[in-house]
Coordinates of C-alpha atoms in Angstrom, one line a residue:
Chain F
X1 CA 165.8 137.2 49.0
X2 CA 165.3 133.5 49.6
X3 CA 167.1 132.1 52.6
X4 CA 167.8 128.6 53.8
X5 CA 168.0 127.5 57.4
X6 CA 170.4 124.7 58.4
X7 CA 171.0 123.1 61.7
X8 CA 174.6 122.9 62.7
X9 CA 176.3 120.9 65.4
X10 CA 179.8 121.9 66.6
X11 CA 182.2 121.1 69.4
X12 CA 183.4 123.4 72.1
X13 CA 185.8 122.1 74.8
X14 CA 184.4 118.6 74.6
X15 CA 180.8 119.6 74.5
X16 CA 178.4 119.6 71.6
X17 CA 176.6 122.9 70.7
X18 CA 173.6 123.3 68.5
X19 CA 172.9 126.2 66.2
X20 CA 170.9 127.3 63.2
X21 CA 172.5 129.1 60.3
X22 CA 170.3 131.3 58.2
X23 CA 171.9 131.3 54.8
X24 CA 171.1 133.9 52.1
X25 CA 171.1 133.0 48.5
X26 CA 173.9 135.4 47.8
X27 CA 175.8 135.8 51.1
X28 CA 177.7 139.0 51.9
X29 CA 181.3 139.0 53.2
X30 CA 179.9 140.1 56.5
X31 CA 178.2 137.5 58.8
X32 CA 176.5 137.8 62.1
X33 CA 176.8 135.6 65.2
X34 CA 173.9 136.1 67.6
X35 CA 175.2 135.5 71.1
X36 CA 172.6 134.3 73.5
X37 CA 172.6 135.5 77.1
X38 CA 170.6 135.2 80.2
X39 CA 167.9 132.6 80.7
X40 CA 167.4 132.2 76.9
X41 CA 168.1 129.8 74.1
X42 CA 169.1 130.4 70.4
X43 CA 165.3 131.0 69.8
X44 CA 165.2 134.2 71.9
X45 CA 162.4 135.6 74.0
X46 CA 159.2 135.4 71.9
X47 CA 161.4 134.1 69.1
X48 CA 163.2 137.4 68.6
X49 CA 166.5 135.7 67.5
X50 CA 164.7 133.3 65.0
X51 CA 162.9 136.2 63.4
X52 CA 165.9 138.5 63.4
X53 CA 168.2 135.9 61.8
X54 CA 165.7 135.4 59.0
X55 CA 165.4 139.1 58.4
X56 CA 169.2 139.6 58.4
X57 CA 169.8 136.6 56.1
X58 CA 167.1 138.1 53.9
X59 CA 169.2 141.2 53.6
X60 CA 172.2 139.1 52.6
X61 CA 174.0 138.6 55.9
X62 CA 174.5 134.9 56.9
X63 CA 173.5 134.6 60.6
X64 CA 174.3 131.9 63.1
X65 CA 172.5 131.7 66.4
X66 CA 173.4 128.9 68.8
X67 CA 173.0 127.6 72.3
X68 CA 176.1 128.0 74.5
X69 CA 177.3 125.1 76.7
X70 CA 174.7 124.1 79.2
X71 CA 171.9 126.0 77.6
X72 CA 169.0 124.8 75.4
X73 CA 169.9 121.7 73.4
X74 CA 173.7 122.1 73.9
X75 CA 175.5 119.7 76.3
X76 CA 177.6 120.6 79.3
X77 CA 177.2 122.5 82.5
X78 CA 175.6 125.9 82.7
X79 CA 178.0 128.8 83.1
X80 CA 177.8 132.6 83.3
X81 CA 178.2 135.1 80.5
X82 CA 181.7 135.8 81.7
X83 CA 182.8 132.3 80.7
X84 CA 181.5 131.9 77.1
X85 CA 184.4 133.3 75.1
X86 CA 185.3 129.8 73.9
X87 CA 181.7 129.2 72.8
X88 CA 181.7 132.4 70.8
X89 CA 185.0 131.5 69.2
X90 CA 183.6 128.1 68.2
X91 CA 180.5 129.7 66.7
X92 CA 182.6 132.2 64.6
X93 CA 184.7 129.3 63.3
X94 CA 181.6 127.3 62.5
X95 CA 180.0 130.2 60.6
X96 CA 183.1 130.8 58.6
X97 CA 183.5 127.1 57.7
X98 CA 179.9 126.7 56.7
X99 CA 179.9 130.0 54.8
X100 CA 183.4 130.5 53.4
X101 CA 182.5 133.8 51.8
X102 CA 182.2 135.3 55.3
X103 CA 185.4 137.1 56.1
X104 CA 184.3 139.4 58.9
X105 CA 181.8 138.9 61.6
X106 CA 179.5 141.0 63.7
X107 CA 178.7 139.9 67.2
X108 CA 175.1 140.6 68.2
X109 CA 174.0 140.4 71.9
X110 CA 171.2 141.5 74.2
X111 CA 171.7 142.1 77.9
X112 CA 174.5 139.9 79.3
X113 CA 175.2 138.6 75.8
X114 CA 176.1 142.2 74.9
X115 CA 178.5 142.1 77.8
X116 CA 179.8 138.7 76.7
X117 CA 180.5 140.1 73.2
X118 CA 182.6 142.9 74.8
X119 CA 184.4 140.5 77.0
X120 CA 185.1 138.3 73.9
X121 CA 186.8 141.2 72.0
X122 CA 188.7 142.2 75.2
X123 CA 190.0 138.7 75.8
X124 CA 190.8 137.7 72.2
X125 CA 191.4 140.9 70.1
X126 CA 190.0 138.8 67.3
X127 CA 190.7 140.6 64.1
X128 CA 187.8 139.0 62.3
X129 CA 185.3 140.9 64.4
X130 CA 184.2 143.9 62.3
X131 CA 181.4 145.2 64.6
X132 CA 179.4 144.7 67.7
X133 CA 175.7 145.2 68.0
X134 CA 174.9 145.6 71.7
X135 CA 171.4 145.8 73.1
X136 CA 170.8 146.9 76.7
X137 CA 174.2 145.8 77.9
X138 CA 174.3 144.4 81.4
X139 CA 176.6 146.1 83.9
X140 CA 174.8 145.3 87.1
X141 CA 176.5 145.3 90.5
X142 CA 175.0 146.1 93.9
X143 CA 176.2 149.7 93.5
X144 CA 174.8 150.2 90.0
X145 CA 171.4 148.7 90.9
X146 CA 171.1 150.9 94.0
X147 CA 172.1 154.0 92.1
X148 CA 169.5 153.4 89.4
X149 CA 166.8 152.6 92.0
X150 CA 167.6 155.8 93.9
X151 CA 167.4 157.8 90.8
X152 CA 164.5 156.2 89.0
X153 CA 162.4 154.7 91.7
X154 CA 162.9 156.6 94.9
X155 CA 163.3 159.8 92.9
X156 CA 159.9 159.3 91.4
X157 CA 158.4 158.2 94.7
X158 CA 159.6 161.4 96.5
X159 CA 157.6 163.4 93.9
X160 CA 154.5 161.3 94.3
X161 CA 151.8 162.7 96.5
X162 CA 150.8 159.1 97.5
X163 CA 154.2 158.6 99.1
X164 CA 153.9 161.6 101.4
X165 CA 150.2 161.0 102.1
X166 CA 151.1 157.5 103.2
X167 CA 153.9 158.8 105.2
X168 CA 151.8 161.4 107.0
X169 CA 148.8 159.2 107.6
X170 CA 151.0 156.6 109.1
X171 CA 150.3 153.9 106.6
X172 CA 154.0 153.9 105.7
X173 CA 156.5 153.5 108.5
X174 CA 158.6 156.6 108.1
X175 CA 161.7 155.0 109.7
X176 CA 161.6 152.0 107.5
X177 CA 160.9 154.0 104.3
X178 CA 163.6 156.5 104.9
X179 CA 165.9 153.9 106.3
X180 CA 165.6 151.9 103.1
X181 CA 166.3 155.1 101.0
X182 CA 169.4 155.8 103.3
X183 CA 170.7 152.3 102.8
X184 CA 170.3 152.5 99.0
X185 CA 172.1 155.8 99.0
X186 CA 174.9 154.2 101.0
X187 CA 175.1 151.3 98.5
X188 CA 174.9 153.8 95.6
X189 CA 177.9 155.7 96.8
X190 CA 180.0 152.7 97.7
X191 CA 183.2 152.3 95.8
X192 CA 182.9 149.7 93.0
X193 CA 184.4 146.4 94.0
X194 CA 188.0 145.6 93.3
X195 CA 189.8 144.0 91.4
X196 CA 189.0 144.6 87.7
X197 CA 185.3 143.7 87.5
X198 CA 183.6 142.5 84.3
X199 CA 182.3 146.1 83.8
X200 CA 185.8 147.4 83.5
X201 CA 186.8 144.6 81.2
X202 CA 183.8 145.5 79.0
X203 CA 185.0 149.1 79.0
X204 CA 188.5 148.0 78.0
X205 CA 187.0 145.8 75.2
X206 CA 185.0 148.8 74.0
X207 CA 187.8 151.3 74.2
X208 CA 190.3 149.2 72.2
X209 CA 187.8 147.7 69.7
X210 CA 188.9 148.9 66.2
X211 CA 185.5 148.1 64.6
X212 CA 182.1 149.7 64.7
X213 CA 179.6 149.5 67.6
X214 CA 175.9 149.8 67.3
X215 CA 174.3 150.5 70.7
X216 CA 170.6 149.9 70.9
X217 CA 168.8 150.9 74.1
X218 CA 165.2 150.3 75.2
X219 CA 163.4 153.3 76.5
X220 CA 161.5 151.4 79.2
X221 CA 164.2 149.2 80.7
X222 CA 166.1 149.2 84.0
X223 CA 169.1 147.4 82.5
X224 CA 169.5 150.1 79.8
X225 CA 169.1 152.9 82.4
X226 CA 171.7 151.3 84.6
X227 CA 174.1 151.0 81.7
X228 CA 173.7 154.7 80.9
X229 CA 174.2 155.6 84.6
X230 CA 177.3 153.5 84.8
X231 CA 178.8 154.7 81.5
X232 CA 178.2 158.3 82.6
X233 CA 179.7 158.0 86.1
X234 CA 182.5 155.4 85.9
X235 CA 186.0 156.5 85.0
X236 CA 186.7 153.5 82.9
X237 CA 183.7 154.3 80.7
X238 CA 184.6 158.0 80.2
X239 CA 184.0 159.2 76.6
X240 CA 183.2 155.7 75.3
X241 CA 179.7 156.3 74.1
X242 CA 180.9 159.4 72.2
X243 CA 183.8 157.5 70.7
X244 CA 184.2 157.5 66.9
X245 CA 182.5 154.5 65.3
X246 CA 179.7 154.3 67.9
X247 CA 176.1 154.6 66.7
X248 CA 173.4 154.9 69.2
X249 CA 169.8 154.0 68.6
X250 CA 167.1 154.4 71.2
X251 CA 163.8 152.5 70.9
X252 CA 161.3 154.6 72.9
X253 CA 158.9 152.7 75.1
X254 CA 160.5 149.3 74.3
X255 CA 160.9 146.9 77.2
X256 CA 164.0 144.9 77.9
X257 CA 163.4 142.0 75.4
X258 CA 161.5 144.1 72.8
X259 CA 158.4 142.1 73.4
X260 CA 156.3 143.5 70.6
X261 CA 156.5 143.2 66.9
X262 CA 156.8 147.0 66.4
X263 CA 159.9 147.1 68.8
X264 CA 161.4 144.0 67.2
X265 CA 161.0 145.6 63.8
X266 CA 162.8 148.8 65.0
X267 CA 165.7 146.6 66.1
X268 CA 165.7 144.7 62.8
X269 CA 165.7 147.9 60.7
X270 CA 168.4 149.6 62.8
X271 CA 170.6 146.5 62.5
X272 CA 170.2 146.1 58.7
X273 CA 170.8 149.8 58.1
X274 CA 174.0 149.7 60.2
X275 CA 175.2 146.4 58.7
X276 CA 174.7 147.8 55.2
X277 CA 176.8 150.8 56.1
X278 CA 179.5 148.6 57.4
X279 CA 179.5 145.9 54.8
Chain J
X1 CA 175.9 110.3 71.6
X2 CA 174.8 113.7 70.5
X3 CA 171.4 114.3 69.0
X4 CA 170.8 114.6 65.3
X5 CA 169.3 117.9 64.3
X6 CA 167.3 118.2 61.1
X7 CA 164.4 119.9 59.4
X8 CA 161.4 117.7 58.7
X9 CA 159.7 118.8 55.5
X10 CA 156.0 119.2 55.9
X11 CA 153.3 120.6 53.5
X12 CA 153.5 124.1 55.0
X13 CA 157.3 124.4 55.4
X14 CA 159.8 122.7 57.7
X15 CA 159.8 121.6 61.3
X16 CA 162.9 121.5 63.4
X17 CA 163.5 118.1 65.0
X18 CA 166.1 116.6 67.3
X19 CA 166.5 112.9 67.3
X20 CA 168.2 111.1 70.2
X21 CA 169.2 107.7 69.0
X22 CA 169.0 105.0 71.7
X23 CA 172.0 103.2 73.0
X24 CA 171.7 99.5 72.1
X25 CA 168.4 97.9 71.2
X26 CA 165.4 100.3 71.0
X27 CA 163.1 99.5 73.9
X28 CA 160.6 102.2 73.1
X29 CA 160.3 105.5 71.3
X30 CA 159.3 108.8 72.7
X31 CA 157.8 111.8 71.0
X32 CA 158.2 115.0 73.0
X33 CA 155.6 117.7 72.7
X34 CA 156.7 121.0 74.0
X35 CA 154.7 123.5 76.1
X36 CA 153.3 126.9 75.0
X37 CA 155.1 130.1 74.0
X38 CA 157.8 131.2 76.5
X39 CA 157.3 128.0 78.5
X40 CA 158.9 126.2 75.7
X41 CA 162.1 128.2 75.8
X42 CA 162.4 127.9 79.6
X43 CA 162.0 124.1 79.5
X44 CA 164.3 123.4 76.6
X45 CA 167.2 122.5 78.9
X46 CA 165.1 120.0 80.9
X47 CA 163.8 118.4 77.7
X48 CA 167.4 118.0 76.5
X49 CA 168.6 116.5 79.8
X50 CA 165.7 114.0 80.0
X51 CA 166.1 113.0 76.3
X52 CA 169.8 112.3 76.8
X53 CA 169.0 110.1 79.8
X54 CA 166.2 108.3 78.0
X55 CA 168.5 107.6 75.0
X56 CA 171.2 106.2 77.4
X57 CA 168.5 103.7 78.6
X58 CA 167.7 102.4 75.1
X59 CA 164.7 104.7 74.6
X60 CA 164.7 106.7 71.3
X61 CA 163.4 110.3 71.5
X62 CA 162.2 112.6 68.8
X63 CA 161.6 116.3 69.7
X64 CA 159.6 118.4 67.2
X65 CA 159.2 122.2 67.2
X66 CA 155.6 122.7 66.1
X67 CA 154.6 125.2 63.4
X68 CA 155.7 128.8 64.3
X69 CA 157.5 127.6 67.4
X70 CA 161.2 127.2 68.2
X71 CA 163.3 126.9 65.1
X72 CA 160.4 125.7 62.9
X73 CA 159.3 127.7 59.9
X74 CA 156.4 130.1 60.0
X75 CA 155.4 132.7 62.6
X76 CA 153.7 131.9 65.9
X77 CA 150.8 134.2 64.8
X78 CA 150.1 131.9 61.9
X79 CA 150.0 128.7 63.9
X80 CA 146.8 126.8 64.6
X81 CA 145.9 123.9 66.9
X82 CA 145.1 121.8 63.8
X83 CA 148.5 122.7 62.2
X84 CA 150.1 121.4 65.4
X85 CA 148.2 118.1 65.3
X86 CA 149.2 117.7 61.6
X87 CA 152.9 118.2 62.7
X88 CA 152.5 115.5 65.3
X89 CA 151.1 113.2 62.7
X90 CA 154.2 113.9 60.5
X91 CA 156.5 113.2 63.4
X92 CA 154.7 109.9 64.2
X93 CA 155.1 108.9 60.5
X94 CA 158.8 109.7 60.7
X95 CA 159.2 107.5 63.8
X96 CA 157.0 104.7 62.4
X97 CA 159.3 104.2 59.4
X98 CA 162.3 103.8 61.7
X99 CA 161.1 102.0 64.7
X100 CA 158.7 99.2 65.6
X101 CA 158.7 99.6 69.3
X102 CA 156.1 100.8 71.9
X103 CA 155.3 104.5 71.5
X104 CA 155.2 107.0 74.3
X105 CA 153.8 110.5 73.9
X106 CA 155.6 112.7 76.3
X107 CA 154.0 116.1 77.0
X108 CA 154.9 119.0 79.1
X109 CA 152.1 121.4 80.2
X110 CA 149.9 122.1 77.1
X111 CA 152.0 119.5 75.2
X112 CA 149.9 116.9 77.2
X113 CA 146.7 118.3 75.7
X114 CA 148.2 117.9 72.2
X115 CA 149.3 114.3 73.1
X116 CA 145.9 113.3 74.2
X117 CA 144.1 114.9 71.3
X118 CA 146.5 113.5 68.7
X119 CA 146.0 110.0 70.2
X120 CA 142.2 110.3 70.2
X121 CA 142.1 111.5 66.6
X122 CA 144.5 108.9 65.1
X123 CA 143.8 105.9 67.3
X124 CA 147.5 105.3 67.5
X125 CA 148.4 102.9 70.3
X126 CA 150.4 105.0 72.7
X127 CA 151.5 105.3 76.3
X128 CA 151.7 108.7 77.9
X129 CA 154.2 110.5 80.0
X130 CA 152.7 113.8 81.4
X131 CA 154.8 116.4 83.1
X132 CA 152.7 119.0 84.9
X133 CA 149.8 118.5 82.5
X134 CA 147.4 121.3 81.6
X135 CA 144.0 119.7 82.3
X136 CA 141.7 122.1 80.5
X137 CA 142.7 124.3 77.6
X138 CA 140.1 126.9 78.5
X139 CA 141.6 127.7 81.8
X140 CA 145.1 127.7 80.3
X141 CA 144.1 130.2 77.6
X142 CA 142.5 132.4 80.3
X143 CA 145.8 132.4 82.2
X144 CA 147.7 133.2 79.0
X145 CA 145.4 136.1 78.3
X146 CA 145.9 137.3 81.8
X147 CA 149.6 137.9 81.1
X148 CA 148.5 140.7 78.8
X149 CA 146.3 142.0 81.6
X150 CA 149.3 142.0 84.0
X151 CA 151.3 143.9 81.4
X152 CA 148.6 146.5 80.9
X153 CA 148.2 146.9 84.6
X154 CA 151.8 147.8 85.0
X155 CA 151.1 150.5 82.4
X156 CA 148.0 151.5 84.2
X157 CA 145.5 150.6 81.5
X158 CA 143.8 147.4 82.8
X159 CA 140.2 148.4 82.5
X160 CA 138.3 146.1 80.2
X161 CA 141.4 144.5 78.8
X162 CA 140.2 141.0 79.1
X163 CA 136.9 141.7 77.5
X164 CA 138.5 143.6 74.7
X165 CA 140.9 140.7 74.1
X166 CA 138.1 138.2 73.8
X167 CA 136.1 140.5 71.6
X168 CA 139.0 140.9 69.2
X169 CA 139.7 137.1 69.1
X170 CA 136.0 136.5 68.5
X171 CA 136.0 139.0 65.7
X172 CA 138.8 137.0 64.0
X173 CA 141.6 139.3 65.0
X174 CA 145.0 138.2 66.3
X175 CA 146.1 139.6 69.7
X176 CA 149.7 140.1 70.8
X177 CA 150.5 138.8 74.3
X178 CA 154.0 138.9 75.8
X179 CA 155.5 139.2 72.4
X180 CA 153.5 136.3 70.8
X181 CA 150.7 137.0 68.3
X182 CA 147.8 134.6 69.2
X183 CA 145.6 133.8 66.3
X184 CA 141.8 133.1 66.8
X185 CA 142.4 129.6 65.3
X186 CA 144.9 128.8 67.9
X187 CA 142.9 130.3 70.7
X188 CA 139.8 128.3 69.7
X189 CA 141.7 125.1 69.4
X190 CA 143.3 125.6 72.8
X191 CA 140.0 126.7 74.4
X192 CA 138.3 123.4 73.4
X193 CA 141.2 121.1 74.2
X194 CA 140.8 118.6 77.0
X195 CA 142.8 115.8 78.5
X196 CA 140.2 113.2 77.9
X197 CA 141.7 109.7 77.4
X198 CA 141.8 107.9 74.0
X199 CA 140.0 104.7 73.4
X200 CA 143.0 102.4 73.2
X201 CA 144.3 102.0 76.7
X202 CA 148.0 101.9 77.6
X203 CA 150.1 103.3 80.4
X204 CA 150.0 106.8 81.9
X205 CA 152.7 108.3 84.0
X206 CA 151.7 111.6 85.5
X207 CA 154.2 113.9 87.3
X208 CA 153.6 117.2 89.0
X209 CA 156.0 119.5 90.7
X210 CA 155.5 121.6 93.8
X211 CA 157.5 123.9 96.0
X212 CA 156.0 122.1 99.0
X213 CA 157.6 118.8 100.1
X214 CA 154.2 117.3 101.3
X215 CA 152.1 118.4 98.3
X216 CA 149.5 116.0 96.9
X217 CA 147.7 116.0 93.5
X218 CA 145.1 118.7 93.1
X219 CA 141.5 117.5 93.0
X220 CA 141.2 118.4 89.3
X221 CA 144.3 116.2 88.5
X222 CA 142.9 113.4 90.7
X223 CA 139.6 113.5 88.8
X224 CA 141.3 113.5 85.5
X225 CA 143.4 110.5 86.5
X226 CA 140.3 108.6 87.5
X227 CA 138.9 109.3 84.0
X228 CA 142.0 107.6 82.5
X229 CA 141.7 104.7 84.9
X230 CA 138.1 104.2 83.9
X231 CA 139.3 104.1 80.3
X232 CA 141.4 101.1 81.5
X233 CA 144.7 102.9 81.5
X234 CA 147.3 101.7 83.9
X235 CA 148.0 104.9 85.9
X236 CA 150.8 106.0 88.1
X237 CA 151.3 109.5 89.5
X238 CA 153.6 111.4 91.8
X239 CA 154.1 115.0 93.1
X240 CA 157.8 115.9 93.5
X241 CA 159.3 118.9 95.3
X242 CA 161.0 120.7 92.5
X243 CA 161.0 124.2 90.8
X244 CA 158.4 125.0 88.1
X245 CA 161.2 125.1 85.5
X246 CA 158.8 126.0 82.6
X247 CA 158.2 129.4 84.1
X248 CA 161.1 130.3 86.4
X249 CA 163.1 133.5 85.6
X250 CA 166.4 131.6 85.4
X251 CA 166.8 128.3 83.8
X252 CA 166.1 125.7 86.4
X253 CA 166.8 121.9 86.5
X254 CA 164.7 119.4 88.2
X255 CA 166.9 116.3 88.5
X256 CA 164.4 114.6 90.8
X257 CA 161.8 114.6 88.0
X258 CA 164.3 113.0 85.6
X259 CA 165.2 110.3 88.1
X260 CA 161.6 109.6 89.0
X261 CA 160.6 109.4 85.3
X262 CA 163.4 106.9 84.6
X263 CA 162.5 104.8 87.7
X264 CA 158.8 104.7 86.7
X265 CA 159.7 103.6 83.2
X266 CA 161.8 100.7 84.6
X267 CA 158.7 99.2 86.4

């Protein structure tokens, strides 16, 4: 299907945001807003969001990707993913104005943008949001990081011959090495910080979200591992991954940003299949 | 005033452009040439901050996303050095129709190589603003290929990677590096690119950033600047203590670079 790309400029709390709408020839009633997180712009690492938006529009789904306040070409001060709910709201309004056929919207986010999408639905209960497409959601705190490190790094190291050889031949200071492991264990077992952290608000957003969720996880990514650890161990996340309406897709070997065409294609195909099923 | 965003039609598709209209009378026009691959994403914020300030000072700015980069049409893997030079020519045409004011080619990193080469080929009278210029394309390409090497080493397969990469490029095959497909045409263009000065002299402002407060220009930069001086360019340079915002993990700002650039342009 032919698509057309249009630059859009829209306001958010006194700042000017820039985005690109990929418009299909015959737009579906379902549109996509790509939320950008982390140190990225609407283009995405190695142009992932540009290429994704073209593929989604090619399948009939109008897709808007945009720079939040303080990022890329948009004006204003930089802010964290916990503070971009107004930016997401402005983008949804803009997509619906530019593409009046769009009635329902899917929020698509990678890493802390996935977290921002959950925080958006938690804060707004926006009835226009039909689905969430979440890739490698970000739940990091000192405790989750330490837990993942203990399990995936130290766990591996304890099984490695090299670690013990180094320890016994004195090339590794045993007190420092074991002290570090001990410290990490302490951090890993610490109680999560009070009051309601963003991770709990994400869980609440997920639990009460009436639409569909597509969870895409990279096989070779710390952030994804941390998310799984957290969701498995934290009370607020109990049962959420198994909840009705949740589809999980694992991309084996993929790194955090899907930095290869084959991994990007897996993501694109998974998204299109899921969007078509939820159209 | 907010920038105007539009797609510039070119023979092979469309190029995303941002135009920052100057406040008051147009004192000069700037064409911004972005750096390579992921460096472009990382530095987009700084380019925007500088452009806004330039526009406030009566200096018009046009930013263009080159073929296969940013929001422009095409895939990075289809881009070539020549296609990028053609895009620059199209952007200069767009500016020429609208403005009759002194022209500045403002490059960041490999964007400086493109600026110099575009000026040498077209004999356009231009001044140059270089931010952390890449001096030789060959070295830069080598560094880019090394990113692949680093990735493979983490996966434990480093042996012979660099040689294999070069063989594949030489055989006309594209290689994928940190998510970007690099075509042989782009690799060749980059490899032969130099920062040699054009024949028509003008001004050159050269800024480098360093984490050290007392840093001075590297000998290679010094030598290059002497070349431009010998070509009768009026040259000014400075090294500022600021983060390498085109490659930092988080998005960094370097306000000192913006202020120093504005101050140098006032003189």
